[in-house]
Amino acid sequence: MTVFAVEYVYAADSSAVRDDHRPAHRAWLAGLADGGQLLTSGPYGDGAGALLIFKVQDETQLNDLLKQDPFAVAGTIAGIRTTEWTPVIGLLAAHAS
């Protein structure tokens, strides 16, 4: 399994649409967390995007999951950056092995 850091950049003027889809988005994230695929997630303080940390088989599986995000389906995400990440110290370090 591989850990990935995923950065979302929200589309300009998408706040109202995100508000409408936030319950479904958070339910989707909770299901992934319950299944062990999402380690943690949360929005940036300035509201411009979010950081999500996943543990999945590979980048193909990650991309397939991200397409299912209700925010993505609603068109509120302007950009996504995915980076393979290896936490070595701290709470998430145990999940990297």
PDB file of N, CA and C in Angstrom:
ATOM      1  N   MET A   1       0.838  -1.178   0.000  1.00  0.00           N
ATOM      2  CA  MET A   1       0.000   0.000   0.000  1.00  0.00           C
ATOM      3  C   MET A   1       0.889   1.249   0.000  1.00  0.00           C
ATOM      4  N   THR A   2       0.372   2.297  -0.587  1.00  0.00           N
ATOM      5  CA  THR A   2       1.117   3.538  -0.735  1.00  0.00           C
ATOM      6  C   THR A   2       0.312   4.687  -0.125  1.00  0.00           C
ATOM      7  N   VAL A   3       1.022   5.581   0.540  1.00  0.00           N
ATOM      8  CA  VAL A   3       0.393   6.770   1.099  1.00  0.00           C
ATOM      9  C   VAL A   3       0.536   7.907   0.084  1.00  0.00           C
ATOM     10  N   PHE A   4      -0.555   8.639  -0.133  1.00  0.00           N
ATOM     11  CA  PHE A   4      -0.564   9.776  -1.038  1.00  0.00           C
ATOM     12  C   PHE A   4      -1.115  11.003  -0.315  1.00  0.00           C
ATOM     13  N   ALA A   5      -0.463  12.132  -0.536  1.00  0.00           N
ATOM     14  CA  ALA A   5      -1.008  13.425  -0.135  1.00  0.00           C
ATOM     15  C   ALA A   5      -1.739  13.978  -1.348  1.00  0.00           C
ATOM     16  N   VAL A   6      -2.979  14.380  -1.151  1.00  0.00           N
ATOM     17  CA  VAL A   6      -3.796  14.924  -2.227  1.00  0.00           C
ATOM     18  C   VAL A   6      -4.195  16.336  -1.841  1.00  0.00           C
ATOM     19  N   GLU A   7      -3.900  17.275  -2.718  1.00  0.00           N
ATOM     20  CA  GLU A   7      -4.290  18.662  -2.498  1.00  0.00           C
ATOM     21  C   GLU A   7      -5.376  19.042  -3.484  1.00  0.00           C
ATOM     22  N   TYR A   8      -6.478  19.519  -2.947  1.00  0.00           N
ATOM     23  CA  TYR A   8      -7.563  20.062  -3.761  1.00  0.00           C
ATOM     24  C   TYR A   8      -7.424  21.581  -3.819  1.00  0.00           C
ATOM     25  N   VAL A   9      -7.675  22.148  -4.981  1.00  0.00           N
ATOM     26  CA  VAL A   9      -7.859  23.582  -5.134  1.00  0.00           C
ATOM     27  C   VAL A   9      -9.300  23.755  -5.594  1.00  0.00           C
ATOM     28  N   TYR A  10     -10.075  24.477  -4.815  1.00  0.00           N
ATOM     29  CA  TYR A  10     -11.484  24.659  -5.143  1.00  0.00           C
ATOM     30  C   TYR A  10     -11.675  25.697  -6.244  1.00  0.00           C
ATOM     31  N   ALA A  11     -12.661  25.469  -7.071  1.00  0.00           N
ATOM     32  CA  ALA A  11     -13.009  26.407  -8.130  1.00  0.00           C
ATOM     33  C   ALA A  11     -13.479  27.723  -7.518  1.00  0.00           C
ATOM     34  N   ALA A  12     -13.120  28.812  -8.172  1.00  0.00           N
ATOM     35  CA  ALA A  12     -13.558  30.133  -7.710  1.00  0.00           C
ATOM     36  C   ALA A  12     -15.081  30.176  -7.684  1.00  0.00           C
ATOM     37  N   ASP A  13     -15.610  30.844  -6.713  1.00  0.00           N
ATOM     38  CA  ASP A  13     -17.062  31.028  -6.586  1.00  0.00           C
ATOM     39  C   ASP A  13     -17.832  29.711  -6.461  1.00  0.00           C
ATOM     40  N   SER A  14     -17.190  28.679  -5.886  1.00  0.00           N
ATOM     41  CA  SER A  14     -17.880  27.392  -5.733  1.00  0.00           C
ATOM     42  C   SER A  14     -18.360  27.150  -4.308  1.00  0.00           C
ATOM     43  N   SER A  15     -18.244  28.143  -3.458  1.00  0.00           N
ATOM     44  CA  SER A  15     -18.578  27.975  -2.048  1.00  0.00           C
ATOM     45  C   SER A  15     -20.012  27.496  -1.839  1.00  0.00           C
ATOM     46  N   ALA A  16     -20.967  28.092  -2.520  1.00  0.00           N
ATOM     47  CA  ALA A  16     -22.373  27.705  -2.335  1.00  0.00           C
ATOM     48  C   ALA A  16     -22.619  26.282  -2.813  1.00  0.00           C
ATOM     49  N   VAL A  17     -21.994  25.897  -3.911  1.00  0.00           N
ATOM     50  CA  VAL A  17     -22.151  24.529  -4.422  1.00  0.00           C
ATOM     51  C   VAL A  17     -21.510  23.540  -3.460  1.00  0.00           C
ATOM     52  N   ARG A  18     -20.341  23.890  -2.918  1.00  0.00           N
ATOM     53  CA  ARG A  18     -19.699  23.012  -1.924  1.00  0.00           C
ATOM     54  C   ARG A  18     -20.579  22.873  -0.690  1.00  0.00           C
ATOM     55  N   ASP A  19     -21.167  23.978  -0.255  1.00  0.00           N
ATOM     56  CA  ASP A  19     -22.072  23.916   0.904  1.00  0.00           C
ATOM     57  C   ASP A  19     -23.201  22.924   0.648  1.00  0.00           C
ATOM     58  N   ASP A  20     -23.764  22.951  -0.565  1.00  0.00           N
ATOM     59  CA  ASP A  20     -24.858  22.039  -0.916  1.00  0.00           C
ATOM     60  C   ASP A  20     -24.418  20.584  -0.915  1.00  0.00           C
ATOM     61  N   HIS A  21     -23.179  20.323  -1.336  1.00  0.00           N
ATOM     62  CA  HIS A  21     -22.688  18.949  -1.484  1.00  0.00           C
ATOM     63  C   HIS A  21     -21.823  18.468  -0.320  1.00  0.00           C
ATOM     64  N   ARG A  22     -21.572  19.355   0.660  1.00  0.00           N
ATOM     65  CA  ARG A  22     -20.701  18.989   1.783  1.00  0.00           C
ATOM     66  C   ARG A  22     -21.189  17.759   2.558  1.00  0.00           C
ATOM     67  N   PRO A  23     -22.479  17.607   2.865  1.00  0.00           N
ATOM     68  CA  PRO A  23     -22.892  16.401   3.593  1.00  0.00           C
ATOM     69  C   PRO A  23     -22.550  15.104   2.829  1.00  0.00           C
ATOM     70  N   ALA A  24     -22.776  15.085   1.528  1.00  0.00           N
ATOM     71  CA  ALA A  24     -22.453  13.895   0.734  1.00  0.00           C
ATOM     72  C   ALA A  24     -20.940  13.704   0.646  1.00  0.00           C
ATOM     73  N   HIS A  25     -20.205  14.801   0.504  1.00  0.00           N
ATOM     74  CA  HIS A  25     -18.737  14.752   0.452  1.00  0.00           C
ATOM     75  C   HIS A  25     -18.189  14.162   1.745  1.00  0.00           C
ATOM     76  N   ARG A  26     -18.684  14.644   2.870  1.00  0.00           N
ATOM     77  CA  ARG A  26     -18.183  14.145   4.164  1.00  0.00           C
ATOM     78  C   ARG A  26     -18.613  12.707   4.421  1.00  0.00           C
ATOM     79  N   ALA A  27     -19.785  12.319   3.972  1.00  0.00           N
ATOM     80  CA  ALA A  27     -20.207  10.918   4.099  1.00  0.00           C
ATOM     81  C   ALA A  27     -19.305  10.025   3.262  1.00  0.00           C
ATOM     82  N   TRP A  28     -18.967  10.474   2.067  1.00  0.00           N
ATOM     83  CA  TRP A  28     -18.056   9.723   1.198  1.00  0.00           C
ATOM     84  C   TRP A  28     -16.695   9.572   1.874  1.00  0.00           C
ATOM     85  N   LEU A  29     -16.169  10.685   2.427  1.00  0.00           N
ATOM     86  CA  LEU A  29     -14.888  10.627   3.125  1.00  0.00           C
ATOM     87  C   LEU A  29     -14.952   9.703   4.344  1.00  0.00           C
ATOM     88  N   ALA A  30     -16.040   9.771   5.099  1.00  0.00           N
ATOM     89  CA  ALA A  30     -16.180   8.922   6.291  1.00  0.00           C
ATOM     90  C   ALA A  30     -16.163   7.445   5.910  1.00  0.00           C
ATOM     91  N   GLY A  31     -16.803   7.109   4.804  1.00  0.00           N
ATOM     92  CA  GLY A  31     -16.788   5.722   4.341  1.00  0.00           C
ATOM     93  C   GLY A  31     -15.386   5.265   3.988  1.00  0.00           C
ATOM     94  N   LEU A  32     -14.605   6.138   3.351  1.00  0.00           N
ATOM     95  CA  LEU A  32     -13.222   5.797   3.010  1.00  0.00           C
ATOM     96  C   LEU A  32     -12.360   5.683   4.265  1.00  0.00           C
ATOM     97  N   ALA A  33     -12.612   6.539   5.252  1.00  0.00           N
ATOM     98  CA  ALA A  33     -11.875   6.457   6.518  1.00  0.00           C
ATOM     99  C   ALA A  33     -12.213   5.159   7.246  1.00  0.00           C
ATOM    100  N   ASP A  34     -13.491   4.812   7.273  1.00  0.00           N
ATOM    101  CA  ASP A  34     -13.908   3.557   7.911  1.00  0.00           C
ATOM    102  C   ASP A  34     -13.266   2.355   7.238  1.00  0.00           C
ATOM    103  N   GLY A  35     -13.061   2.442   5.924  1.00  0.00           N
ATOM    104  CA  GLY A  35     -12.438   1.355   5.169  1.00  0.00           C
ATOM    105  C   GLY A  35     -10.925   1.374   5.197  1.00  0.00           C
ATOM    106  N   GLY A  36     -10.325   2.373   5.848  1.00  0.00           N
ATOM    107  CA  GLY A  36      -8.876   2.439   5.970  1.00  0.00           C
ATOM    108  C   GLY A  36      -8.166   3.080   4.783  1.00  0.00           C
ATOM    109  N   GLN A  37      -8.908   3.571   3.804  1.00  0.00           N
ATOM    110  CA  GLN A  37      -8.276   4.169   2.631  1.00  0.00           C
ATOM    111  C   GLN A  37      -7.941   5.646   2.849  1.00  0.00           C
ATOM    112  N   LEU A  38      -8.709   6.328   3.679  1.00  0.00           N
ATOM    113  CA  LEU A  38      -8.446   7.736   3.995  1.00  0.00           C
ATOM    114  C   LEU A  38      -7.906   7.803   5.414  1.00  0.00           C
ATOM    115  N   LEU A  39      -6.697   8.364   5.568  1.00  0.00           N
ATOM    116  CA  LEU A  39      -6.092   8.476   6.891  1.00  0.00           C
ATOM    117  C   LEU A  39      -6.548   9.742   7.600  1.00  0.00           C
ATOM    118  N   THR A  40      -6.659  10.835   6.875  1.00  0.00           N
ATOM    119  CA  THR A  40      -7.129  12.100   7.443  1.00  0.00           C
ATOM    120  C   THR A  40      -7.430  13.067   6.305  1.00  0.00           C
ATOM    121  N   SER A  41      -8.216  14.091   6.604  1.00  0.00           N
ATOM    122  CA  SER A  41      -8.498  15.126   5.601  1.00  0.00           C
ATOM    123  C   SER A  41      -9.039  16.358   6.293  1.00  0.00           C
ATOM    124  N   GLY A  42      -8.987  17.467   5.583  1.00  0.00           N
ATOM    125  CA  GLY A  42      -9.554  18.698   6.101  1.00  0.00           C
ATOM    126  C   GLY A  42      -9.267  19.859   5.182  1.00  0.00           C
ATOM    127  N   PRO A  43     -10.108  20.893   5.296  1.00  0.00           N
ATOM    128  CA  PRO A  43      -9.945  22.070   4.445  1.00  0.00           C
ATOM    129  C   PRO A  43      -8.811  22.963   4.945  1.00  0.00           C
ATOM    130  N   TYR A  44      -8.255  23.741   4.029  1.00  0.00           N
ATOM    131  CA  TYR A  44      -7.295  24.775   4.405  1.00  0.00           C
ATOM    132  C   TYR A  44      -8.038  25.916   5.080  1.00  0.00           C
ATOM    133  N   GLY A  45      -7.365  26.599   5.964  1.00  0.00           N
ATOM    134  CA  GLY A  45      -7.978  27.676   6.731  1.00  0.00           C
ATOM    135  C   GLY A  45      -8.515  28.821   5.885  1.00  0.00           C
ATOM    136  N   ASP A  46      -7.926  29.025   4.711  1.00  0.00           N
ATOM    137  CA  ASP A  46      -8.380  30.126   3.862  1.00  0.00           C
ATOM    138  C   ASP A  46      -9.538  29.733   2.951  1.00  0.00           C
ATOM    139  N   GLY A  47      -9.975  28.462   3.013  1.00  0.00           N
ATOM    140  CA  GLY A  47     -11.107  28.002   2.214  1.00  0.00           C
ATOM    141  C   GLY A  47     -10.806  27.765   0.747  1.00  0.00           C
ATOM    142  N   ALA A  48      -9.535  27.869   0.362  1.00  0.00           N
ATOM    143  CA  ALA A  48      -9.167  27.739  -1.048  1.00  0.00           C
ATOM    144  C   ALA A  48      -9.022  26.288  -1.513  1.00  0.00           C
ATOM    145  N   GLY A  49      -8.978  25.353  -0.566  1.00  0.00           N
ATOM    146  CA  GLY A  49      -8.766  23.961  -0.939  1.00  0.00           C
ATOM    147  C   GLY A  49      -8.722  23.080   0.292  1.00  0.00           C
ATOM    148  N   ALA A  50      -8.155  21.892   0.110  1.00  0.00           N
ATOM    149  CA  ALA A  50      -8.104  20.921   1.201  1.00  0.00           C
ATOM    150  C   ALA A  50      -6.931  19.976   1.003  1.00  0.00           C
ATOM    151  N   LEU A  51      -6.557  19.312   2.083  1.00  0.00           N
ATOM    152  CA  LEU A  51      -5.525  18.286   2.062  1.00  0.00           C
ATOM    153  C   LEU A  51      -6.159  16.977   2.509  1.00  0.00           C
ATOM    154  N   LEU A  52      -5.902  15.921   1.747  1.00  0.00           N
ATOM    155  CA  LEU A  52      -6.420  14.592   2.064  1.00  0.00           C
ATOM    156  C   LEU A  52      -5.243  13.617   2.012  1.00  0.00           C
ATOM    157  N   ILE A  53      -5.159  12.727   2.979  1.00  0.00           N
ATOM    158  CA  ILE A  53      -4.084  11.738   3.015  1.00  0.00           C
ATOM    159  C   ILE A  53      -4.713  10.354   2.866  1.00  0.00           C
ATOM    160  N   PHE A  54      -4.333   9.660   1.794  1.00  0.00           N
ATOM    161  CA  PHE A  54      -4.885   8.354   1.465  1.00  0.00           C
ATOM    162  C   PHE A  54      -3.825   7.261   1.591  1.00  0.00           C
ATOM    163  N   LYS A  55      -4.283   6.060   1.871  1.00  0.00           N
ATOM    164  CA  LYS A  55      -3.437   4.868   1.802  1.00  0.00           C
ATOM    165  C   LYS A  55      -4.165   3.884   0.897  1.00  0.00           C
ATOM    166  N   VAL A  56      -3.628   3.715  -0.305  1.00  0.00           N
ATOM    167  CA  VAL A  56      -4.267   2.892  -1.332  1.00  0.00           C
ATOM    168  C   VAL A  56      -3.220   2.041  -2.042  1.00  0.00           C
ATOM    169  N   GLN A  57      -3.699   1.155  -2.884  1.00  0.00           N
ATOM    170  CA  GLN A  57      -2.802   0.246  -3.606  1.00  0.00           C
ATOM    171  C   GLN A  57      -1.843   1.005  -4.525  1.00  0.00           C
ATOM    172  N   ASP A  58      -2.391   1.931  -5.310  1.00  0.00           N
ATOM    173  CA  ASP A  58      -1.565   2.658  -6.274  1.00  0.00           C
ATOM    174  C   ASP A  58      -2.291   3.915  -6.742  1.00  0.00           C
ATOM    175  N   GLU A  59      -1.644   4.685  -7.601  1.00  0.00           N
ATOM    176  CA  GLU A  59      -2.215   5.956  -8.054  1.00  0.00           C
ATOM    177  C   GLU A  59      -3.462   5.749  -8.909  1.00  0.00           C
ATOM    178  N   THR A  60      -3.544   4.642  -9.615  1.00  0.00           N
ATOM    179  CA  THR A  60      -4.741   4.344 -10.397  1.00  0.00           C
ATOM    180  C   THR A  60      -5.948   4.195  -9.488  1.00  0.00           C
ATOM    181  N   GLN A  61      -5.799   3.444  -8.402  1.00  0.00           N
ATOM    182  CA  GLN A  61      -6.895   3.290  -7.451  1.00  0.00           C
ATOM    183  C   GLN A  61      -7.249   4.640  -6.833  1.00  0.00           C
ATOM    184  N   LEU A  62      -6.249   5.432  -6.502  1.00  0.00           N
ATOM    185  CA  LEU A  62      -6.493   6.750  -5.932  1.00  0.00           C
ATOM    186  C   LEU A  62      -7.312   7.611  -6.895  1.00  0.00           C
ATOM    187  N   ASN A  63      -6.897   7.663  -8.149  1.00  0.00           N
ATOM    188  CA  ASN A  63      -7.612   8.483  -9.131  1.00  0.00           C
ATOM    189  C   ASN A  63      -9.042   8.007  -9.334  1.00  0.00           C
ATOM    190  N   ASP A  64      -9.246   6.703  -9.313  1.00  0.00           N
ATOM    191  CA  ASP A  64     -10.607   6.168  -9.424  1.00  0.00           C
ATOM    192  C   ASP A  64     -11.468   6.620  -8.243  1.00  0.00           C
ATOM    193  N   LEU A  65     -10.888   6.619  -7.052  1.00  0.00           N
ATOM    194  CA  LEU A  65     -11.622   7.088  -5.867  1.00  0.00           C
ATOM    195  C   LEU A  65     -11.943   8.575  -5.962  1.00  0.00           C
ATOM    196  N   LEU A  66     -10.965   9.381  -6.354  1.00  0.00           N
ATOM    197  CA  LEU A  66     -11.156  10.826  -6.391  1.00  0.00           C
ATOM    198  C   LEU A  66     -12.261  11.242  -7.356  1.00  0.00           C
ATOM    199  N   LYS A  67     -12.434  10.496  -8.413  1.00  0.00           N
ATOM    200  CA  LYS A  67     -13.506  10.797  -9.372  1.00  0.00           C
ATOM    201  C   LYS A  67     -14.892  10.621  -8.754  1.00  0.00           C
ATOM    202  N   GLN A  68     -14.976   9.839  -7.674  1.00  0.00           N
ATOM    203  CA  GLN A  68     -16.254   9.577  -7.020  1.00  0.00           C
ATOM    204  C   GLN A  68     -16.628  10.628  -5.976  1.00  0.00           C
ATOM    205  N   ASP A  69     -15.695  11.506  -5.640  1.00  0.00           N
ATOM    206  CA  ASP A  69     -15.960  12.520  -4.626  1.00  0.00           C
ATOM    207  C   ASP A  69     -17.129  13.400  -5.083  1.00  0.00           C
ATOM    208  N   PRO A  70     -18.156  13.562  -4.252  1.00  0.00           N
ATOM    209  CA  PRO A  70     -19.273  14.438  -4.625  1.00  0.00           C
ATOM    210  C   PRO A  70     -18.841  15.853  -4.997  1.00  0.00           C
ATOM    211  N   PHE A  71     -17.764  16.360  -4.410  1.00  0.00           N
ATOM    212  CA  PHE A  71     -17.254  17.667  -4.823  1.00  0.00           C
ATOM    213  C   PHE A  71     -16.757  17.623  -6.267  1.00  0.00           C
ATOM    214  N   ALA A  72     -16.082  16.541  -6.649  1.00  0.00           N
ATOM    215  CA  ALA A  72     -15.604  16.397  -8.028  1.00  0.00           C
ATOM    216  C   ALA A  72     -16.774  16.266  -8.993  1.00  0.00           C
ATOM    217  N   VAL A  73     -17.752  15.452  -8.627  1.00  0.00           N
ATOM    218  CA  VAL A  73     -18.933  15.251  -9.474  1.00  0.00           C
ATOM    219  C   VAL A  73     -19.663  16.577  -9.684  1.00  0.00           C
ATOM    220  N   ALA A  74     -19.701  17.426  -8.654  1.00  0.00           N
ATOM    221  CA  ALA A  74     -20.389  18.722  -8.736  1.00  0.00           C
ATOM    222  C   ALA A  74     -19.550  19.799  -9.426  1.00  0.00           C
ATOM    223  N   GLY A  75     -18.295  19.488  -9.745  1.00  0.00           N
ATOM    224  CA  GLY A  75     -17.448  20.441 -10.450  1.00  0.00           C
ATOM    225  C   GLY A  75     -16.860  21.538  -9.594  1.00  0.00           C
ATOM    226  N   THR A  76     -16.697  21.292  -8.304  1.00  0.00           N
ATOM    227  CA  THR A  76     -16.181  22.338  -7.418  1.00  0.00           C
ATOM    228  C   THR A  76     -14.663  22.304  -7.263  1.00  0.00           C
ATOM    229  N   ILE A  77     -13.998  21.317  -7.848  1.00  0.00           N
ATOM    230  CA  ILE A  77     -12.550  21.186  -7.710  1.00  0.00           C
ATOM    231  C   ILE A  77     -11.890  21.639  -9.008  1.00  0.00           C
ATOM    232  N   ALA A  78     -11.095  22.705  -8.911  1.00  0.00           N
ATOM    233  CA  ALA A  78     -10.426  23.249 -10.091  1.00  0.00           C
ATOM    234  C   ALA A  78      -9.103  22.554 -10.367  1.00  0.00           C
ATOM    235  N   GLY A  79      -8.475  22.014  -9.326  1.00  0.00           N
ATOM    236  CA  GLY A  79      -7.181  21.363  -9.496  1.00  0.00           C
ATOM    237  C   GLY A  79      -6.930  20.346  -8.416  1.00  0.00           C
ATOM    238  N   ILE A  80      -6.190  19.298  -8.801  1.00  0.00           N
ATOM    239  CA  ILE A  80      -5.809  18.249  -7.850  1.00  0.00           C
ATOM    240  C   ILE A  80      -4.331  17.944  -8.062  1.00  0.00           C
ATOM    241  N   ARG A  81      -3.602  17.903  -6.962  1.00  0.00           N
ATOM    242  CA  ARG A  81      -2.197  17.496  -7.008  1.00  0.00           C
ATOM    243  C   ARG A  81      -2.052  16.274  -6.115  1.00  0.00           C
ATOM    244  N   THR A  82      -1.539  15.194  -6.671  1.00  0.00           N
ATOM    245  CA  THR A  82      -1.303  13.990  -5.884  1.00  0.00           C
ATOM    246  C   THR A  82       0.200  13.734  -5.825  1.00  0.00           C
ATOM    247  N   THR A  83       0.661  13.392  -4.620  1.00  0.00           N
ATOM    248  CA  THR A  83       2.076  13.148  -4.404  1.00  0.00           C
ATOM    249  C   THR A  83       2.240  11.923  -3.517  1.00  0.00           C
ATOM    250  N   GLU A  84       3.038  10.958  -3.955  1.00  0.00           N
ATOM    251  CA  GLU A  84       3.360   9.831  -3.083  1.00  0.00           C
ATOM    252  C   GLU A  84       4.146  10.389  -1.903  1.00  0.00           C
ATOM    253  N   TRP A  85       3.777   9.929  -0.704  1.00  0.00           N
ATOM    254  CA  TRP A  85       4.326  10.520   0.506  1.00  0.00           C
ATOM    255  C   TRP A  85       4.703   9.427   1.491  1.00  0.00           C
ATOM    256  N   THR A  86       5.828   9.598   2.184  1.00  0.00           N
ATOM    257  CA  THR A  86       6.279   8.635   3.175  1.00  0.00           C
ATOM    258  C   THR A  86       6.436   9.314   4.526  1.00  0.00           C
ATOM    259  N   PRO A  87       5.404   9.263   5.372  1.00  0.00           N
ATOM    260  CA  PRO A  87       5.550   9.824   6.718  1.00  0.00           C
ATOM    261  C   PRO A  87       6.510   8.955   7.533  1.00  0.00           C
ATOM    262  N   VAL A  88       7.487   9.574   8.181  1.00  0.00           N
ATOM    263  CA  VAL A  88       8.482   8.809   8.939  1.00  0.00           C
ATOM    264  C   VAL A  88       8.432   9.068  10.443  1.00  0.00           C
ATOM    265  N   ILE A  89       7.824  10.176  10.845  1.00  0.00           N
ATOM    266  CA  ILE A  89       7.722  10.511  12.265  1.00  0.00           C
ATOM    267  C   ILE A  89       6.302  11.001  12.530  1.00  0.00           C
ATOM    268  N   GLY A  90       5.756  10.619  13.667  1.00  0.00           N
ATOM    269  CA  GLY A  90       4.450  11.117  14.058  1.00  0.00           C
ATOM    270  C   GLY A  90       3.343  10.089  13.898  1.00  0.00           C
ATOM    271  N   LEU A  91       2.122  10.544  14.087  1.00  0.00           N
ATOM    272  CA  LEU A  91       0.971   9.659  14.112  1.00  0.00           C
ATOM    273  C   LEU A  91       0.764   8.867  12.831  1.00  0.00           C
ATOM    274  N   LEU A  92       1.050   9.462  11.693  1.00  0.00           N
ATOM    275  CA  LEU A  92       0.801   8.780  10.430  1.00  0.00           C
ATOM    276  C   LEU A  92       1.956   7.889   9.988  1.00  0.00           C
ATOM    277  N   ALA A  93       3.085   7.961  10.668  1.00  0.00           N
ATOM    278  CA  ALA A  93       4.261   7.175  10.284  1.00  0.00           C
ATOM    279  C   ALA A  93       3.963   5.671  10.303  1.00  0.00           C
ATOM    280  N   ALA A  94       3.183   5.224  11.255  1.00  0.00           N
ATOM    281  CA  ALA A  94       2.854   3.794  11.350  1.00  0.00           C
ATOM    282  C   ALA A  94       2.055   3.314  10.144  1.00  0.00           C
ATOM    283  N   HIS A  95       1.345   4.222   9.493  1.00  0.00           N
ATOM    284  CA  HIS A  95       0.522   3.845   8.341  1.00  0.00           C
ATOM    285  C   HIS A  95       1.323   3.728   7.056  1.00  0.00           C
ATOM    286  N   ALA A  96       2.565   4.172   7.076  1.00  0.00           N
ATOM    287  CA  ALA A  96       3.377   4.140   5.860  1.00  0.00           C
ATOM    288  C   ALA A  96       4.009   2.778   5.625  1.00  0.00           C
ATOM    289  N   SER A  97       4.074   1.958   6.648  1.00  0.00           N
ATOM    290  CA  SER A  97       4.751   0.660   6.479  1.00  0.00           C
ATOM    291  C   SER A  97       3.810  -0.416   6.015  1.00  0.00           C
TER     292      SER A  97
END
